[in-house]
Amino acid sequence: MEFKLTQDGSYTVYNQLYNEHYHSISGAFEEAQQKHVKALGIEDNMKILDFCFGLGYNSILALKNHNNIEIIGLENDINILEMIKNLKVPDEIKKEYDSFRNIANSRDICNKQNNRIKIILDDALKSIKILPNNYFDRIFFDPFSPKKQPKMWSESVFQNMYRIMKPKAKLSTYSCAKMVRRNMESAGLEVIDGPVIGRKSPATIAIKL
Ligand SMILES: C[S@@+](CC[C@H](N)C(=O)[O-])C[C@H]1O[C@@H](n2cnc3c(N)ncnc32)[C@H](O)[C@@H]1O
């Protein structure tokens, strides 16, 4: 796997098996910031699930200027976690990244601001079953596309997301596919449009009311 420069100057990776990039090529950093972190809003002391951690952009951006955040990252590919060691990131998140460069080896790191990232290295479809009820304030939901990974976007996965979310918790994702939104609604989540960034259609925010 190789790094690929995106249009905002940040790097993504191309995955040959799924024939997809890990981020929008209009901007990896921009996507993490606008569709996930800003779209949901982050506060100190939150508990966050990063469903498909990858290079960790969503999680590590969420920690910036915050304390006491606990993140659980689900990922099944050690190779992408290894790539974090050499990922060139925008200056504004370099300090945060440097604390978590070794996440492939440690899998549980806490920085000076008491922000903790713990990785569960396994199939996310298995890992979600062991996560506790009513626990997370925010979920970054970021698998490969519904066409390539339909099982990740099923009603049963969103039922699990609903179960582990606290009341008023929010989930962000880049997809606005009808099937995805229908499965979210069937699982009990309220669906609203997320921001329009890098493409014509909006992202999606799902809320547990
Ligand atoms: C679109 S990328 C996520 C990008 C990531 N959020 C980031 O900021 O770099 C999808 C990620 O899901 C991971 N993945 C694919 N199938 C998985 C599975 N069954 N369980 C856990 N992770 C999976 C891939 O290895 C990849 O890192």
Tab-separated table of N, CA, C and O in Angstrom, residues 94-150:
chain	number	residue	atom	x	y	z
A	94	LYS	N	0.233	17.780	13.869
A	94	LYS	CA	1.487	17.027	13.989
A	94	LYS	C	1.731	16.603	15.449
A	94	LYS	O	2.063	15.455	15.730
A	95	LYS	N	1.518	17.541	16.359
A	95	LYS	CA	1.776	17.247	17.777
A	95	LYS	C	0.880	16.088	18.266
A	95	LYS	O	1.348	15.172	18.935
A	96	GLU	N	-0.386	16.151	17.906
A	96	GLU	CA	-1.317	15.089	18.328
A	96	GLU	C	-0.908	13.744	17.707
A	96	GLU	O	-0.895	12.713	18.374
A	97	TYR	N	-0.550	13.785	16.406
A	97	TYR	CA	-0.162	12.546	15.731
A	97	TYR	C	1.056	11.919	16.372
A	97	TYR	O	1.127	10.697	16.547
A	98	ASP	N	2.019	12.764	16.717
A	98	ASP	CA	3.278	12.224	17.225
A	98	ASP	C	3.066	11.391	18.491
A	98	ASP	O	3.798	10.439	18.737
A	99	SER	N	2.057	11.715	19.285
A	99	SER	CA	1.793	10.918	20.495
A	99	SER	C	1.279	9.517	20.163
A	99	SER	O	1.354	8.622	21.001
A	100	PHE	N	0.688	9.374	18.975
A	100	PHE	CA	0.021	8.099	18.674
A	100	PHE	C	0.664	7.332	17.513
A	100	PHE	O	0.080	6.387	17.000
A	101	ARG	N	1.894	7.734	17.120
A	101	ARG	CA	2.569	7.094	15.975
A	101	ARG	C	2.736	5.592	16.173
A	101	ARG	O	2.744	4.829	15.234
A	102	ASN	N	2.884	5.179	17.441
A	102	ASN	CA	3.218	3.786	17.724
A	102	ASN	C	1.990	2.919	18.033
A	102	ASN	O	2.104	1.864	18.645
A	103	ILE	N	0.822	3.380	17.572
A	103	ILE	CA	-0.418	2.688	17.939
A	103	ILE	C	-0.462	1.246	17.404
A	103	ILE	O	-1.106	0.373	17.981
A	104	ALA	N	0.260	0.974	16.296
A	104	ALA	CA	0.283	-0.398	15.751
A	104	ALA	C	0.895	-1.369	16.753
A	104	ALA	O	0.471	-2.522	16.842
A	105	ASN	N	1.874	-0.908	17.509
A	105	ASN	CA	2.533	-1.787	18.472
A	105	ASN	C	1.858	-1.768	19.837
A	105	ASN	O	1.638	-2.807	20.445
A	106	SER	N	1.545	-0.551	20.320
A	106	SER	CA	1.011	-0.445	21.688
A	106	SER	C	-0.470	-0.761	21.761
A	106	SER	O	-0.939	-1.366	22.718
A	107	ARG	N	-1.239	-0.314	20.788
A	107	ARG	CA	-2.710	-0.508	20.706
A	107	ARG	C	-3.486	0.115	21.853
A	107	ARG	O	-4.703	-0.045	21.929
A	108	ASP	N	-2.805	0.772	22.772
A	108	ASP	CA	-3.507	1.464	23.855
A	108	ASP	C	-2.564	2.560	24.348
A	108	ASP	O	-1.593	2.275	25.048
A	109	ILE	N	-2.840	3.812	23.925
A	109	ILE	CA	-1.929	4.925	24.243
A	109	ILE	C	-2.730	6.070	24.841
A	109	ILE	O	-3.820	6.407	24.363
A	110	CYS	N	-2.149	6.678	25.886
A	110	CYS	CA	-2.768	7.835	26.520
A	110	CYS	C	-1.774	8.999	26.426
A	110	CYS	O	-0.606	8.815	26.785
A	111	ASN	N	-2.197	10.165	25.953
A	111	ASN	CA	-1.245	11.278	25.840
A	111	ASN	C	-1.281	12.157	27.091
A	111	ASN	O	-1.994	11.861	28.057
A	112	LYS	N	-0.511	13.267	27.063
A	112	LYS	CA	-0.383	14.116	28.259
A	112	LYS	C	-1.700	14.774	28.652
A	112	LYS	O	-1.891	15.166	29.794
A	113	GLN	N	-2.595	14.918	27.714
A	113	GLN	CA	-3.898	15.544	28.007
A	113	GLN	C	-4.923	14.500	28.478
A	113	GLN	O	-6.122	14.779	28.542
A	114	ASN	N	-4.421	13.311	28.780
A	114	ASN	CA	-5.283	12.198	29.206
A	114	ASN	C	-6.319	11.815	28.139
A	114	ASN	O	-7.436	11.418	28.454
A	115	ASN	N	-5.923	11.960	26.881
A	115	ASN	CA	-6.734	11.448	25.780
A	115	ASN	C	-6.199	10.060	25.438
A	115	ASN	O	-5.001	9.894	25.226
A	116	ARG	N	-7.124	9.111	25.396
A	116	ARG	CA	-6.697	7.711	25.225
A	116	ARG	C	-7.273	7.115	23.945
A	116	ARG	O	-8.457	7.307	23.657
A	117	ILE	N	-6.430	6.416	23.196
A	117	ILE	CA	-6.930	5.643	22.043
A	117	ILE	C	-6.589	4.177	22.276
A	117	ILE	O	-5.430	3.818	22.507
A	118	LYS	N	-7.633	3.361	22.227
A	118	LYS	CA	-7.442	1.915	22.361
A	118	LYS	C	-7.943	1.263	21.068
A	118	LYS	O	-9.052	1.564	20.616
A	119	ILE	N	-7.109	0.404	20.478
A	119	ILE	CA	-7.494	-0.263	19.226
A	119	ILE	C	-7.933	-1.696	19.515
A	119	ILE	O	-7.261	-2.424	20.249
A	120	ILE	N	-9.069	-2.082	18.932
A	120	ILE	CA	-9.436	-3.504	18.939
A	120	ILE	C	-9.133	-4.018	17.527
A	120	ILE	O	-9.806	-3.630	16.560
A	121	LEU	N	-8.088	-4.838	17.428
A	121	LEU	CA	-7.616	-5.306	16.114
A	121	LEU	C	-8.333	-6.604	15.750
A	121	LEU	O	-7.883	-7.700	16.087
A	122	ASP	N	-9.465	-6.464	15.078
A	122	ASP	CA	-10.287	-7.631	14.732
A	122	ASP	C	-11.346	-7.164	13.733
A	122	ASP	O	-11.461	-5.959	13.457
A	123	ASP	N	-12.130	-8.103	13.262
A	123	ASP	CA	-13.241	-7.757	12.381
A	123	ASP	C	-14.243	-6.895	13.166
A	123	ASP	O	-14.753	-7.330	14.210
A	124	ALA	N	-14.516	-5.704	12.649
A	124	ALA	CA	-15.422	-4.779	13.353
A	124	ALA	C	-16.789	-5.415	13.600
A	124	ALA	O	-17.441	-5.115	14.599
A	125	LEU	N	-17.220	-6.286	12.703
A	125	LEU	CA	-18.538	-6.917	12.870
A	125	LEU	C	-18.562	-7.815	14.109
A	125	LEU	O	-19.611	-8.018	14.720
A	126	LYS	N	-17.394	-8.325	14.470
A	126	LYS	CA	-17.284	-9.119	15.703
A	126	LYS	C	-17.119	-8.192	16.910
A	126	LYS	O	-17.742	-8.366	17.943
A	127	SER	N	-16.246	-7.190	16.748
A	127	SER	CA	-15.892	-6.318	17.876
A	127	SER	C	-17.097	-5.567	18.425
A	127	SER	O	-17.193	-5.360	19.640
A	128	ILE	N	-18.011	-5.163	17.545
A	128	ILE	CA	-19.134	-4.337	18.036
A	128	ILE	C	-19.999	-5.101	19.035
A	128	ILE	O	-20.636	-4.510	19.892
A	129	LYS	N	-19.980	-6.426	18.928
A	129	LYS	CA	-20.851	-7.229	19.810
A	129	LYS	C	-20.406	-7.166	21.271
A	129	LYS	O	-21.206	-7.395	22.163
A	130	ILE	N	-19.106	-6.859	21.504
A	130	ILE	CA	-18.633	-6.849	22.900
A	130	ILE	C	-18.608	-5.433	23.495
A	130	ILE	O	-18.190	-5.232	24.626
A	131	LEU	N	-19.050	-4.437	22.733
A	131	LEU	CA	-19.030	-3.062	23.256
A	131	LEU	C	-20.248	-2.827	24.165
A	131	LEU	O	-21.320	-3.379	23.913
A	132	PRO	N	-20.065	-2.023	25.227
A	132	PRO	CA	-21.142	-1.880	26.224
A	132	PRO	C	-22.328	-1.023	25.748
A	132	PRO	O	-22.169	-0.147	24.887
A	133	ASN	N	-23.484	-1.237	26.357
A	133	ASN	CA	-24.706	-0.467	26.049
A	133	ASN	C	-24.554	0.990	26.476
A	133	ASN	O	-23.877	1.281	27.467
A	134	ASN	N	-25.192	1.910	25.772
A	134	ASN	CA	-25.308	3.328	26.187
A	134	ASN	C	-23.972	3.932	26.611
A	134	ASN	O	-23.877	4.564	27.666
A	135	TYR	N	-22.932	3.739	25.826
A	135	TYR	CA	-21.583	4.115	26.252
A	135	TYR	C	-21.004	5.301	25.473
A	135	TYR	O	-20.337	6.152	26.039
A	136	PHE	N	-21.266	5.381	24.173
A	136	PHE	CA	-20.561	6.358	23.329
A	136	PHE	C	-21.375	7.635	23.103
A	136	PHE	O	-22.585	7.596	22.905
A	137	ASP	N	-20.636	8.775	23.101
A	137	ASP	CA	-21.240	10.077	22.777
A	137	ASP	C	-21.194	10.343	21.274
A	137	ASP	O	-22.024	11.081	20.740
A	138	ARG	N	-20.167	9.817	20.626
A	138	ARG	CA	-19.955	10.066	19.202
A	138	ARG	C	-19.463	8.792	18.519
A	138	ARG	O	-18.679	8.048	19.116
A	139	ILE	N	-19.888	8.604	17.254
A	139	ILE	CA	-19.345	7.494	16.446
A	139	ILE	C	-18.933	8.045	15.086
A	139	ILE	O	-19.734	8.695	14.399
A	140	PHE	N	-17.671	7.800	14.720
A	140	PHE	CA	-17.215	8.082	13.355
A	140	PHE	C	-17.358	6.772	12.593
A	140	PHE	O	-16.664	5.802	12.892
A	141	PHE	N	-18.271	6.751	11.613
A	141	PHE	CA	-18.587	5.499	10.920
A	141	PHE	C	-17.979	5.562	9.523
A	141	PHE	O	-18.468	6.277	8.658
A	142	ASP	N	-16.877	4.808	9.308
A	142	ASP	CA	-16.058	5.062	8.124
A	142	ASP	C	-15.526	3.806	7.421
A	142	ASP	O	-14.330	3.724	7.096
A	143	PRO	N	-16.419	2.810	7.140
A	143	PRO	CA	-15.942	1.649	6.364
A	143	PRO	C	-15.762	2.008	4.890
A	143	PRO	O	-16.072	3.127	4.482
A	144	PHE	N	-15.276	1.052	4.095
A	144	PHE	CA	-15.312	1.257	2.645
A	144	PHE	C	-16.789	1.337	2.217
A	144	PHE	O	-17.692	1.104	3.023
A	145	SER	N	-17.014	1.658	0.932
A	145	SER	CA	-18.368	2.050	0.507
A	145	SER	C	-19.402	0.920	0.662
A	145	SER	O	-19.060	-0.258	0.675
A	146	PRO	N	-20.681	1.291	0.747
A	146	PRO	CA	-21.748	0.294	0.854
A	146	PRO	C	-21.727	-0.718	-0.298
A	146	PRO	O	-22.066	-1.879	-0.108
A	147	LYS	N	-21.300	-0.272	-1.495
A	147	LYS	CA	-21.237	-1.214	-2.635
A	147	LYS	C	-20.184	-2.281	-2.386
A	147	LYS	O	-20.353	-3.440	-2.728
A	148	LYS	N	-19.045	-1.858	-1.812
A	148	LYS	CA	-17.929	-2.790	-1.615
A	148	LYS	C	-18.061	-3.597	-0.320
A	148	LYS	O	-17.585	-4.719	-0.232
A	149	GLN	N	-18.668	-3.003	0.695
A	149	GLN	CA	-18.766	-3.690	2.001
A	149	GLN	C	-20.198	-3.610	2.538
A	149	GLN	O	-20.430	-3.028	3.615
A	150	PRO	N	-21.182	-4.194	1.822
A	150	PRO	CA	-22.580	-4.038	2.245
A	150	PRO	C	-22.851	-4.498	3.676
A	150	PRO	O	-23.683	-3.914	4.365
